[in-house]
Tab-separated table of C-alpha atoms in Angstrom:
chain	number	residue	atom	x	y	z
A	24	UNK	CA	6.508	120.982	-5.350
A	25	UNK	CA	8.203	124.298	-4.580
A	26	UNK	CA	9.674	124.394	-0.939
A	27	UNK	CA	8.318	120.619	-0.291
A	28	UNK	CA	10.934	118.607	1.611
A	29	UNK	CA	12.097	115.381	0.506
A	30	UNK	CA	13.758	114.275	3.136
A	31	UNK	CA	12.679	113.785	7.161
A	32	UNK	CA	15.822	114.507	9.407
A	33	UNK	CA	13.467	113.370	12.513
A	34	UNK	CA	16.015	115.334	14.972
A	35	UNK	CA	15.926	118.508	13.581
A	36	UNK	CA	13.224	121.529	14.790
A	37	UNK	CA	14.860	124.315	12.413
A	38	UNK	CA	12.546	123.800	9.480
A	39	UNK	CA	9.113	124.962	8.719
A	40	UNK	CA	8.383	121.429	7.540
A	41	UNK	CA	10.146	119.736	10.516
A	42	UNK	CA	8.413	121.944	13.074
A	43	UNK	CA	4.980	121.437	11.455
A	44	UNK	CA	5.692	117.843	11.166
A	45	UNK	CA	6.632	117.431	15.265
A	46	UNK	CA	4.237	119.756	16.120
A	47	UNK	CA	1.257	118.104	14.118
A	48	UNK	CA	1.807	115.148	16.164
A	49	UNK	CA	2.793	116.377	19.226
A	50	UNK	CA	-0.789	118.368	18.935
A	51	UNK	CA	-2.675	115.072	17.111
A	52	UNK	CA	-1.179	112.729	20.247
A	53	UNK	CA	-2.664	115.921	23.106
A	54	UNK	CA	-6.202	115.057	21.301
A	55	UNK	CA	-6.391	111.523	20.942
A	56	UNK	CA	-5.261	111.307	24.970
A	57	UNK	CA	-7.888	113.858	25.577
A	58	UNK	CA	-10.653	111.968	22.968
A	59	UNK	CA	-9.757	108.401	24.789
A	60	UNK	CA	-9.720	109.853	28.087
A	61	UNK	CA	-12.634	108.672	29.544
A	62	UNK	CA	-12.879	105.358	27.684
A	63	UNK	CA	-10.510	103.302	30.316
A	64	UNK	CA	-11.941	104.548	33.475
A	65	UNK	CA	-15.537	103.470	32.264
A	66	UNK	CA	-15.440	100.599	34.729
A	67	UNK	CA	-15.472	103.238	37.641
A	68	UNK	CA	-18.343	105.809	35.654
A	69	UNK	CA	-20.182	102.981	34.639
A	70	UNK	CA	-20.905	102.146	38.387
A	71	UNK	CA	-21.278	105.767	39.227
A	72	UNK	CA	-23.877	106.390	36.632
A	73	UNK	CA	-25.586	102.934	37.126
A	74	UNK	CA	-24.667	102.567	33.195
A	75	UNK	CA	-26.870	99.764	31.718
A	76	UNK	CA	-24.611	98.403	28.260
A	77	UNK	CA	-27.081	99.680	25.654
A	78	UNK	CA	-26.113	103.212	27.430
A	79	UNK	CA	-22.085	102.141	27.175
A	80	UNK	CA	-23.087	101.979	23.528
A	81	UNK	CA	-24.690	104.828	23.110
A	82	UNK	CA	-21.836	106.965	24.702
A	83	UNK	CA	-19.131	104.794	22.493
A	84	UNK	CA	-21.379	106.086	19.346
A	85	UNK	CA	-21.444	109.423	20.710
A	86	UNK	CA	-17.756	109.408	21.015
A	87	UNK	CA	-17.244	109.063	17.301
A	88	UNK	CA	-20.496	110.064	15.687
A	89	UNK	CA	-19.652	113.754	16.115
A	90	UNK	CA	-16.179	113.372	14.301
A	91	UNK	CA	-18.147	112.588	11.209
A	92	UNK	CA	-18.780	115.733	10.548
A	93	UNK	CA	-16.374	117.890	11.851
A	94	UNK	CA	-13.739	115.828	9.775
A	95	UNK	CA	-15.744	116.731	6.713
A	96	UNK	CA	-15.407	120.264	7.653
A	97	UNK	CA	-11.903	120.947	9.143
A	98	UNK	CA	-10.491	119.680	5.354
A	99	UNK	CA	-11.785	121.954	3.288
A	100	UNK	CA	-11.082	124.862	6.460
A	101	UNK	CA	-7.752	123.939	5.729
A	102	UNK	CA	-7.718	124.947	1.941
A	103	UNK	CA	-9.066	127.884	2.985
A	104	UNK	CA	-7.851	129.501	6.257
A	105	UNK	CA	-4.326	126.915	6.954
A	106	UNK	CA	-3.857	124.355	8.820
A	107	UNK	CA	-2.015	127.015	11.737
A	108	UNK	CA	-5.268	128.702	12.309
A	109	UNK	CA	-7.800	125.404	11.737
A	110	UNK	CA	-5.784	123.570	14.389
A	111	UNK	CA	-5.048	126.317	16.865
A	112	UNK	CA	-9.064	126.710	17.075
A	113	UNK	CA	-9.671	123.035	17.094
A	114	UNK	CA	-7.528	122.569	19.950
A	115	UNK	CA	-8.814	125.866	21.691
A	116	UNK	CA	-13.028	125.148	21.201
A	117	UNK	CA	-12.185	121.072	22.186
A	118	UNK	CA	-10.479	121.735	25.164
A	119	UNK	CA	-14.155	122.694	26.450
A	120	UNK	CA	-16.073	119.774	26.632
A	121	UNK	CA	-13.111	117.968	27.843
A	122	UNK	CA	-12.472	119.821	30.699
A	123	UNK	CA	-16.610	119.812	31.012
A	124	UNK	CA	-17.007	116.273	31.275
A	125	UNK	CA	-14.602	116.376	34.489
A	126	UNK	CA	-18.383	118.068	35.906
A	127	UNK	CA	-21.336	115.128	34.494
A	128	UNK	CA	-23.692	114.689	37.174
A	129	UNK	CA	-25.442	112.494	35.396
A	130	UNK	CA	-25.706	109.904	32.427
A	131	UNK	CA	-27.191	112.629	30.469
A	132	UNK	CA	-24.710	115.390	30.422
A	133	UNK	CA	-21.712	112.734	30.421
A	134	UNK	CA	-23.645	111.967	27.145
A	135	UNK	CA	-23.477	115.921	25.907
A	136	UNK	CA	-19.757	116.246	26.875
A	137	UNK	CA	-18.337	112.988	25.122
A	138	UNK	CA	-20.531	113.731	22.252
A	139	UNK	CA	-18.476	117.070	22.420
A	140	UNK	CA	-14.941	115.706	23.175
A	141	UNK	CA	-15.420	113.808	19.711
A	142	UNK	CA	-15.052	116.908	17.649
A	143	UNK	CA	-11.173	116.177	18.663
A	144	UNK	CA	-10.731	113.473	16.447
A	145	UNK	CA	-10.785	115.583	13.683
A	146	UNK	CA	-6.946	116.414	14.308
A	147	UNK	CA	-6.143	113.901	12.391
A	148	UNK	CA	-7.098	115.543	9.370
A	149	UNK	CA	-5.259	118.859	10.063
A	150	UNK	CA	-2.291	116.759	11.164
A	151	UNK	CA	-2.933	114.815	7.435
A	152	UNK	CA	-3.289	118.028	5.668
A	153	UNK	CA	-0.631	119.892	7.123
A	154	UNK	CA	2.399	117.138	6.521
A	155	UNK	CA	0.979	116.853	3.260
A	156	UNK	CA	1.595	120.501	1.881
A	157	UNK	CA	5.317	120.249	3.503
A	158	UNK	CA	6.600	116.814	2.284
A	159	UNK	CA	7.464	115.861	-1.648
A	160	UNK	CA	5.869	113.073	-3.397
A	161	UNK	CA	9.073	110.422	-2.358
A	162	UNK	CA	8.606	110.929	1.378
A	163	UNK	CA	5.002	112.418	1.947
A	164	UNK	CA	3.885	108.474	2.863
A	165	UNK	CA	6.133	108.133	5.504
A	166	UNK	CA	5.588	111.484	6.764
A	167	UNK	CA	1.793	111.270	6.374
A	168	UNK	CA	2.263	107.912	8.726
A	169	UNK	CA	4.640	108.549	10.859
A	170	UNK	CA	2.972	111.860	12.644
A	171	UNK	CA	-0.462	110.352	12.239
A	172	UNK	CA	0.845	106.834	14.175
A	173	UNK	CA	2.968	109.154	17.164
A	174	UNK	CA	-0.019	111.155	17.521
A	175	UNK	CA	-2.188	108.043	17.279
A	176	UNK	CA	-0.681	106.458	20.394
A	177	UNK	CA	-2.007	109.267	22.659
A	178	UNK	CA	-5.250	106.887	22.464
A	179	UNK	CA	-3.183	104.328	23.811
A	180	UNK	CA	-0.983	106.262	26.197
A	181	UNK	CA	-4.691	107.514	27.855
A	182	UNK	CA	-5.737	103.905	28.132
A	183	UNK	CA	-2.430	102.972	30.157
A	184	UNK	CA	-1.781	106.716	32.089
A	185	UNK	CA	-5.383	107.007	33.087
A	186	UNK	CA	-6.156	104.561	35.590
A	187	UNK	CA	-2.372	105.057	37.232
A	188	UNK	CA	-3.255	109.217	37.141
A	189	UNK	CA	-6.792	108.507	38.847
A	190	UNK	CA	-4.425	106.087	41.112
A	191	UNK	CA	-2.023	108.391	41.594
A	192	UNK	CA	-5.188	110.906	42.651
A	193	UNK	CA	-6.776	108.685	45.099
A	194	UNK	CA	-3.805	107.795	46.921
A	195	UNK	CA	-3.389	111.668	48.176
A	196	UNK	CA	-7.089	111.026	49.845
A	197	UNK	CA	-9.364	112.030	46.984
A	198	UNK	CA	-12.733	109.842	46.790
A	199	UNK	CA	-12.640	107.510	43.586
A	200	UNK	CA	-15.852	109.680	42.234
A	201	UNK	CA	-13.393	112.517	42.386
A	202	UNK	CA	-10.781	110.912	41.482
A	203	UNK	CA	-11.511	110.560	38.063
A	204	UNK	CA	-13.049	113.994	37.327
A	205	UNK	CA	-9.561	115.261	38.729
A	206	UNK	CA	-7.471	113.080	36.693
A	207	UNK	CA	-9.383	114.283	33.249
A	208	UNK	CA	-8.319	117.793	33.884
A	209	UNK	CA	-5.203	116.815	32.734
A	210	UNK	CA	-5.666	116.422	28.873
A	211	UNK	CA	-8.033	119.721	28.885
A	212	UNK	CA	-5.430	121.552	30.012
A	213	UNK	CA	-2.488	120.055	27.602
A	214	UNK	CA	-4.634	120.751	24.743
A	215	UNK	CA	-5.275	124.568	25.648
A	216	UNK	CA	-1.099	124.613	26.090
A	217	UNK	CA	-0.465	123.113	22.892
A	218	UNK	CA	-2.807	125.384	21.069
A	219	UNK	CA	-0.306	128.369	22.016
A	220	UNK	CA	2.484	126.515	20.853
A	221	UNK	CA	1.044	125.416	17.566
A	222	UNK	CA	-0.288	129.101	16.903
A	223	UNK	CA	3.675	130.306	17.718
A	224	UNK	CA	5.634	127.619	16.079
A	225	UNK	CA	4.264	126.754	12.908
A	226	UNK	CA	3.292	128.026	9.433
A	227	UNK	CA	0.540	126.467	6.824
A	228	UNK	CA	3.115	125.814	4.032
A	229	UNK	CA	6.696	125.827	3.285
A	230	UNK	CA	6.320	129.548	1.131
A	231	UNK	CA	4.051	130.871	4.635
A	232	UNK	CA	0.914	131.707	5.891
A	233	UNK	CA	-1.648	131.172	3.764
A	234	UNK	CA	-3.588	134.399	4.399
A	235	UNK	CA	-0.058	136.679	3.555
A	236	UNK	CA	0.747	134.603	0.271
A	237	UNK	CA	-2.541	135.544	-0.794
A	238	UNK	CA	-2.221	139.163	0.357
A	239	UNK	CA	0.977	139.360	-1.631
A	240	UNK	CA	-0.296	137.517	-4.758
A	241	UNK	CA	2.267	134.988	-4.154
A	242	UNK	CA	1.434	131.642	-5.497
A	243	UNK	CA	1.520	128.242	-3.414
A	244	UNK	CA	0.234	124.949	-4.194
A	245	UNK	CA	-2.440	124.711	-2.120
A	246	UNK	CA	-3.435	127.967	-3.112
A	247	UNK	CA	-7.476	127.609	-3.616
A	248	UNK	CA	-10.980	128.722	-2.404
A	249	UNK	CA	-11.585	125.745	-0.477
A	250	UNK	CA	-14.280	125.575	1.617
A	251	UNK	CA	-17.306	124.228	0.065
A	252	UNK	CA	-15.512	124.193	-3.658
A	253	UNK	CA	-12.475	121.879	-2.323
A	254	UNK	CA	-15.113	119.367	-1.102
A	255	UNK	CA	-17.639	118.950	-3.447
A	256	UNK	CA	-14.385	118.322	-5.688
A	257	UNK	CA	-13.546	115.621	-3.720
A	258	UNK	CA	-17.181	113.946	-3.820
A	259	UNK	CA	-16.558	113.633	-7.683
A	260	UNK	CA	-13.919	111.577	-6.831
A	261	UNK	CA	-14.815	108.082	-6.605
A	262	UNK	CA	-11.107	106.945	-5.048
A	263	UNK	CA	-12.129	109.324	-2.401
A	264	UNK	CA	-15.303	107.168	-1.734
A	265	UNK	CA	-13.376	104.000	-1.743
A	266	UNK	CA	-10.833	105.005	0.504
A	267	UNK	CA	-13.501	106.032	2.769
A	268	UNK	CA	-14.836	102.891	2.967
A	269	UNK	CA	-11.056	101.263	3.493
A	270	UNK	CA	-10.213	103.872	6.214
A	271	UNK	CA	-13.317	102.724	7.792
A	272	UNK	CA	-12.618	98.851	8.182
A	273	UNK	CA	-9.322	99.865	9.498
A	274	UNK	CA	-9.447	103.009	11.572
A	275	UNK	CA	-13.330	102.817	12.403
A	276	UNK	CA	-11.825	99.325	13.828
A	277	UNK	CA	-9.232	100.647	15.803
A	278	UNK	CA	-11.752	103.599	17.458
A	279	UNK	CA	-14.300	100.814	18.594
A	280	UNK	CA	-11.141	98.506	20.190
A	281	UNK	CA	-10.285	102.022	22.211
A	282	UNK	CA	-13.625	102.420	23.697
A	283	UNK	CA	-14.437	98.913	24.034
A	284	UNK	CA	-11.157	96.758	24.948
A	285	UNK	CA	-10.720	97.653	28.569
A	286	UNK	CA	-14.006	97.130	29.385
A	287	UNK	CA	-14.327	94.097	27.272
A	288	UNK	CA	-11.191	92.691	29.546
A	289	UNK	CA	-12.519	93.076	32.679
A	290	UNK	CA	-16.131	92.183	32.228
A	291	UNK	CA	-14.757	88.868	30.144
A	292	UNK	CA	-11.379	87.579	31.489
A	293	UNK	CA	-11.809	89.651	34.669
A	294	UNK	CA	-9.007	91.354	34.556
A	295	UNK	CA	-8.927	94.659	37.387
A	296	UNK	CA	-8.778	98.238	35.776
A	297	UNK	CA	-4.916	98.823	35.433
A	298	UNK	CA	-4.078	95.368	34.257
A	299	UNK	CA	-6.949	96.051	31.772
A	300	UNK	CA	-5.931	99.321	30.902
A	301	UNK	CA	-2.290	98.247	30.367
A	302	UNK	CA	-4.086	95.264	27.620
A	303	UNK	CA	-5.916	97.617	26.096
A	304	UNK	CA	-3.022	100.303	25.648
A	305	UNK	CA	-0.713	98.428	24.188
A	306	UNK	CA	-3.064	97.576	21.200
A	307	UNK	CA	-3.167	101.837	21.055
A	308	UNK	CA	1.042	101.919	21.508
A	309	UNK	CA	1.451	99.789	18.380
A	310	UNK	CA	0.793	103.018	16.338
A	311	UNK	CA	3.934	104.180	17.809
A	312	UNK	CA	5.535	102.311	14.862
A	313	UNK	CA	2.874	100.488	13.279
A	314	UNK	CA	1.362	103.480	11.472
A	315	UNK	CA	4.813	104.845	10.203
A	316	UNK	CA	5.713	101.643	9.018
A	317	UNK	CA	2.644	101.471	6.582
A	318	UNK	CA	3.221	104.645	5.347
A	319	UNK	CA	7.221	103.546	4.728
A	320	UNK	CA	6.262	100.069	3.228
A	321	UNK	CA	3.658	102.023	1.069
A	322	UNK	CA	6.619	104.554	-0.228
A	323	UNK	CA	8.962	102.056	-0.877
A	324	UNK	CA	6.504	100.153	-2.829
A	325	UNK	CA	5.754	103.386	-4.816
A	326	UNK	CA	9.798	103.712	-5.089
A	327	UNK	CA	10.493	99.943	-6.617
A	328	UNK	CA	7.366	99.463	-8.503
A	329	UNK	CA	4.612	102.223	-9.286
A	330	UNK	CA	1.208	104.019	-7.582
A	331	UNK	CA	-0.676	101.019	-7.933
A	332	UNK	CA	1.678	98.752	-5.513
A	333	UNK	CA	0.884	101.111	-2.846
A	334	UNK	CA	-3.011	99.680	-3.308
A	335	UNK	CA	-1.786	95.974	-3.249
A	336	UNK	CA	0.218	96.673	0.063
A	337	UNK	CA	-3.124	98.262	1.486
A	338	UNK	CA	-5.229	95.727	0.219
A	339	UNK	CA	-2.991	92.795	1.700
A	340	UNK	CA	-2.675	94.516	5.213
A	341	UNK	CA	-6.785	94.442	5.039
A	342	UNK	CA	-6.840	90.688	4.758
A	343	UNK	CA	-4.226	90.363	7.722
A	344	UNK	CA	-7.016	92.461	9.545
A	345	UNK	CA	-9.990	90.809	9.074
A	346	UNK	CA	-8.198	87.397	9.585
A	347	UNK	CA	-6.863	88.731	12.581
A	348	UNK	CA	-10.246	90.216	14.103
A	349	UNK	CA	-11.616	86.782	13.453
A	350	UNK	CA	-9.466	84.806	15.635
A	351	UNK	CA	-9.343	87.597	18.416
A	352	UNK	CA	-13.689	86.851	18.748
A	353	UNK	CA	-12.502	83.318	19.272
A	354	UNK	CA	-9.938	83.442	21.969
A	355	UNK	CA	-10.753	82.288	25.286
A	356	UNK	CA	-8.060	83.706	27.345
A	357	UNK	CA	-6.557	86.943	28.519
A	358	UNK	CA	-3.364	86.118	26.831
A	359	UNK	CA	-4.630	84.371	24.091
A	360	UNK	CA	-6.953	87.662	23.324
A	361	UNK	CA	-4.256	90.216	23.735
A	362	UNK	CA	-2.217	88.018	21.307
A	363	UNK	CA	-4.635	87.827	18.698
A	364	UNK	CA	-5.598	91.773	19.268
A	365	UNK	CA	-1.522	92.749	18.766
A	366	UNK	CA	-2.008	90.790	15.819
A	367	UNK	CA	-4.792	92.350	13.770
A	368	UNK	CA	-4.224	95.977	15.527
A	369	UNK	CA	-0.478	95.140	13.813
A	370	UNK	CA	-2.347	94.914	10.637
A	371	UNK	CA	-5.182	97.438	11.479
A	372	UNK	CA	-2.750	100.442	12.230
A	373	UNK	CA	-0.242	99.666	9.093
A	374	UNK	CA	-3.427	99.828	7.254
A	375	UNK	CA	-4.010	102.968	8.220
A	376	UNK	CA	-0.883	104.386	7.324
A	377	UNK	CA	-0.918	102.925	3.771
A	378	UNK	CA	-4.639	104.330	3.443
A	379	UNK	CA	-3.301	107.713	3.863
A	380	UNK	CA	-0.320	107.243	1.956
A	381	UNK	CA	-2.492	107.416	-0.836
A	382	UNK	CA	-4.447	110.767	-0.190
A	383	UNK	CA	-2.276	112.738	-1.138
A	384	UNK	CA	-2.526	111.597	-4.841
A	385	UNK	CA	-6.072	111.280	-5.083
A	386	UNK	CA	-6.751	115.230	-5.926
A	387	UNK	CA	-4.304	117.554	-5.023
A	388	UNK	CA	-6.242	120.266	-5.704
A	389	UNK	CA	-8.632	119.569	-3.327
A	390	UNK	CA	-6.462	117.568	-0.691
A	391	UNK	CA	-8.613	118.888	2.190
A	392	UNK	CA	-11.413	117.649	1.071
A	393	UNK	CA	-10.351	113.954	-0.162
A	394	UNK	CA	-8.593	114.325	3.627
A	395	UNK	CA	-11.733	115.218	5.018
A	396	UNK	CA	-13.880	112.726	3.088
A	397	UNK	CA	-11.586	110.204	3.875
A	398	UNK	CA	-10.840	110.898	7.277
A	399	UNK	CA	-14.446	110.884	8.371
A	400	UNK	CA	-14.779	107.404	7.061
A	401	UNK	CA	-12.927	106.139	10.009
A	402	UNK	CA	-15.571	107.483	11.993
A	403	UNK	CA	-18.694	106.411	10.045
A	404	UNK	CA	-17.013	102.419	10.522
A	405	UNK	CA	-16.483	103.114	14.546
A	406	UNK	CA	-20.097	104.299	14.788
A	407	UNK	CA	-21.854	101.441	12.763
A	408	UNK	CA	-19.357	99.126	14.849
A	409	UNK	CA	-21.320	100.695	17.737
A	410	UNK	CA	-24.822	100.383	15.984
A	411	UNK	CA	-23.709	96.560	15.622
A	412	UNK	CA	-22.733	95.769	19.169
A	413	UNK	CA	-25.708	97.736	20.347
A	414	UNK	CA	-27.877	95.359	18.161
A	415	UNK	CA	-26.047	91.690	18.766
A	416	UNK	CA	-25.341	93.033	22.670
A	417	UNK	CA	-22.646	90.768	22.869
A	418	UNK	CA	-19.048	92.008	21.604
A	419	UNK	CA	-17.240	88.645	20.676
A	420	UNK	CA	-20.614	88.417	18.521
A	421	UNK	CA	-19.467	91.936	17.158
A	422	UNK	CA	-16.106	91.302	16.693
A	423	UNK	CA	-16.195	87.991	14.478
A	424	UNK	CA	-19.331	90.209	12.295
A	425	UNK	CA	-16.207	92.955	11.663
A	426	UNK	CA	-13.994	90.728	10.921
A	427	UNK	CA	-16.406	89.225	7.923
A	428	UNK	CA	-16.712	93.228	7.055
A	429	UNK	CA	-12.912	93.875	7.318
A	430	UNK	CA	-12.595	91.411	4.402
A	431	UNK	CA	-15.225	92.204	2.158
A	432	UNK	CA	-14.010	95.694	2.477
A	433	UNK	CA	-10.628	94.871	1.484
A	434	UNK	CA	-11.772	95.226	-2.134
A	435	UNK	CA	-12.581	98.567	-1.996
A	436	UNK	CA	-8.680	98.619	-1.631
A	437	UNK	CA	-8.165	97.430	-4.975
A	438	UNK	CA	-10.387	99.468	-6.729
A	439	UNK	CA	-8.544	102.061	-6.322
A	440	UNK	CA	-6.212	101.301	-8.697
A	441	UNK	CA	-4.575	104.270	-10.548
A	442	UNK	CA	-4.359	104.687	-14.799
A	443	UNK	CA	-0.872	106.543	-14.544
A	444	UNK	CA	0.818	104.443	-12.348
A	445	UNK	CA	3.857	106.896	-11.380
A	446	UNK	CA	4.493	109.036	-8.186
A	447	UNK	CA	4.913	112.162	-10.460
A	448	UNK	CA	2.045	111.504	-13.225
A	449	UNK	CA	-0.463	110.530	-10.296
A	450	UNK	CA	-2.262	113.699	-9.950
A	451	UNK	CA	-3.835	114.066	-13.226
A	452	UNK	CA	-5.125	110.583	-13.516
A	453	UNK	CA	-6.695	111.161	-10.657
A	454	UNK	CA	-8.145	114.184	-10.596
């Protein structure tokens, strides 16, 4: 645990664990605002394009489906080259397609780009990885949360900012079909600024640089090959597996409700594209604190009882979900719906944060892949979600079927269940 803070003074930017903590979500929030983009000025491309819904789908799928894999990579990329260099590049090649979809023409290379922009969501891992080589064992759950909820909100902050920056766009005389291509400039460019700043301001661990320790022969924790070694470690892992699954029901949730919600608003309660894009954000803001606080329930469980409470808090937040996503398909109002979505997305995004509060003691010596494995299981649940509404075409239809799945999943939460059940012995029953 050499060099590993155990404390988070949240005002301070002196540290190498402070800076890559406020930096990993600063850069985690510039990608999520970049990946949900597009997502609340649909209404407007969807008329453009002539967009039929089974093609809505398919560009919701293709949003997330891409993620999948890059997830599974950019773990293991951490073991190997750092998190500094991993998210520097991820930031750098992403910022592409982003500021490429700002040129579709047509439904088919709108397709190609948002299939591209999803290769953003795999910040989250880095952001994951890199908090969890900087914070101890008494903290790292908060910590884990808390950068992964602030960055988080970016998908909510896009569906709120958005409509007001295309707004904002129009009313200097640009055409709405211009308008919106101008306005998604924006997060292309952030994320090219913030890949300087990451590359300047932060290091992979507390000792350094990954590449000089090894130079020097001086030993860190997450000192291995990675790469292909650190993941097919983690696939022996069946907690890794089950936490897939859990991350899934909760974050594979929260992905669908950012590409679907304002949509889903204004085609349903007819609400116009800001007021719908204000609902839907503030479902996306609730990770602002929501996240965190997952993560700091899930520590203080760990603190007062042992590794295993952290499950029961993660397995009890799942059944808030699922109860939650199964009033929200049975609302019949605007205000009603947005009620019952603060609800579960309450529950969804505290999930999250206690899902990830238990990463970090799943295999330590392969953290980037568990991560990895883990991570991309929030993107496997957003794309069947897809699958699903593609196949019922009707989204309260899709909602109440989640909700049913939400539960059910839950129990993948308690089999997770640890044999030592201490913070400190945690890593070699788990290995």
């Amino acid at each position: 645990m050499s060099g590993k803070a155990n404390s988070i003074k949240l005002f301070s930017f002196n540290t190498p664990q402070m800076r890559a903590f406020h930096m990993s979500w600063v850069a985690f929030f510039v990608c999520f605002f970049a990946w949900f983009a597009c997502a609340p000025l649909m209404p407007v491309i969807k008329g453009e394009f002539h967009l039929s819904m089974a093609q809505i789908a398919d560009i919701n799928i293709a949003a997330v489906a891409i993620t999948i894999l890059v997830r599974l990579l950019v773990g293991p990329l951490c073991d190997r080259f750092g998190p500094r260099k991993t998210y520097t590049g991820l930031l750098v090649l992403g910022a592409i397609p982003v500021l490429g979809v700002a040129a579709a023409q047509s439904y088919e290379s709108f397709l190609l780009f948002r299939l591209g922009i999803g290769a953003v969501g795999a910040s989250f891992v880095i952001t994951q990885y890199h908090t969890s080589v900087m914070f101890g064992p008494k903290v790292v759950g908060t910590a884990n949360a808390a950068s992964a909820g602030w960055g988080n909100s970016g998908g909510g902050a896009a569906q709120a900012l958005m409509p007001l920056l295309m707004g904002a766009v129009v009313m200097l005389g640009v055409s709405e079909t211009m308008g919106w291509r101008v306005a998604l400039l924006v997060p292309g460019l952030a994320m090219l600024v913030t890949a300087v700043a990451y590359w300047k301001l932060t290091q992979d661990c507390p000792e350094g640089n990954f590449d000089e320790l090894r130079a020097k022969g001086i030993p860190f924790e997450a000192n291995n090959k990675g790469g292909m070694a650190s993941f097919l470690e983690a696939c022996g892992n069946y907690r890794a597996w089950l936490l897939f699954v859990t991350y899934g029901a909760c974050f594979g949730i929260e992905l669908f409700v950012h590409n679907i919600a304002a949509t889903y608003y204004v085609d349903h309660f007819g609400l116009s594209l800001k007021a719908a894009g204000m609902a839907a954000g503030s479902f996306g803001l609730l990770a602002l604190f929501a996240r965190a606080l997952g993560g700091w329930l899930s520590d203080r469980a760990a603190n007062r009882g042992d590794l295993n409470s952290r499950v029961t808090l993660l397995f009890v937040l799942m059944l808030g979900e699922g109860l939650g996503l199964l009033w929200f398909s049975n609302t019949t109002s605007a205000a009603l719906a947005i009620t019952a979505m603060l609800a579960f997305g309450l529950c969804t995004h505290m999930a999250c944060g206690a899902t990830y509060a238990l990463v970090p003691f799943v295999n330590r010596k392969a953290l980037g892949g568990v991560a990895g494995i883990v991570g991309a299981g929030g993107n496997v649940g957003a794309v069947l979600a897809g699958f699903l509404m593609k196949g019922t075409g009707d989204v309260r239809q899709t909602f109440l079927i989640l909700g049913g799945l939400v539960l059910l999943s839950a129990l993948c939460a308690i089999g997770v269940r640890f044999k030592l059940a201490t913070i400190e012995g945690a890593a070699p029953a788990a290995a």
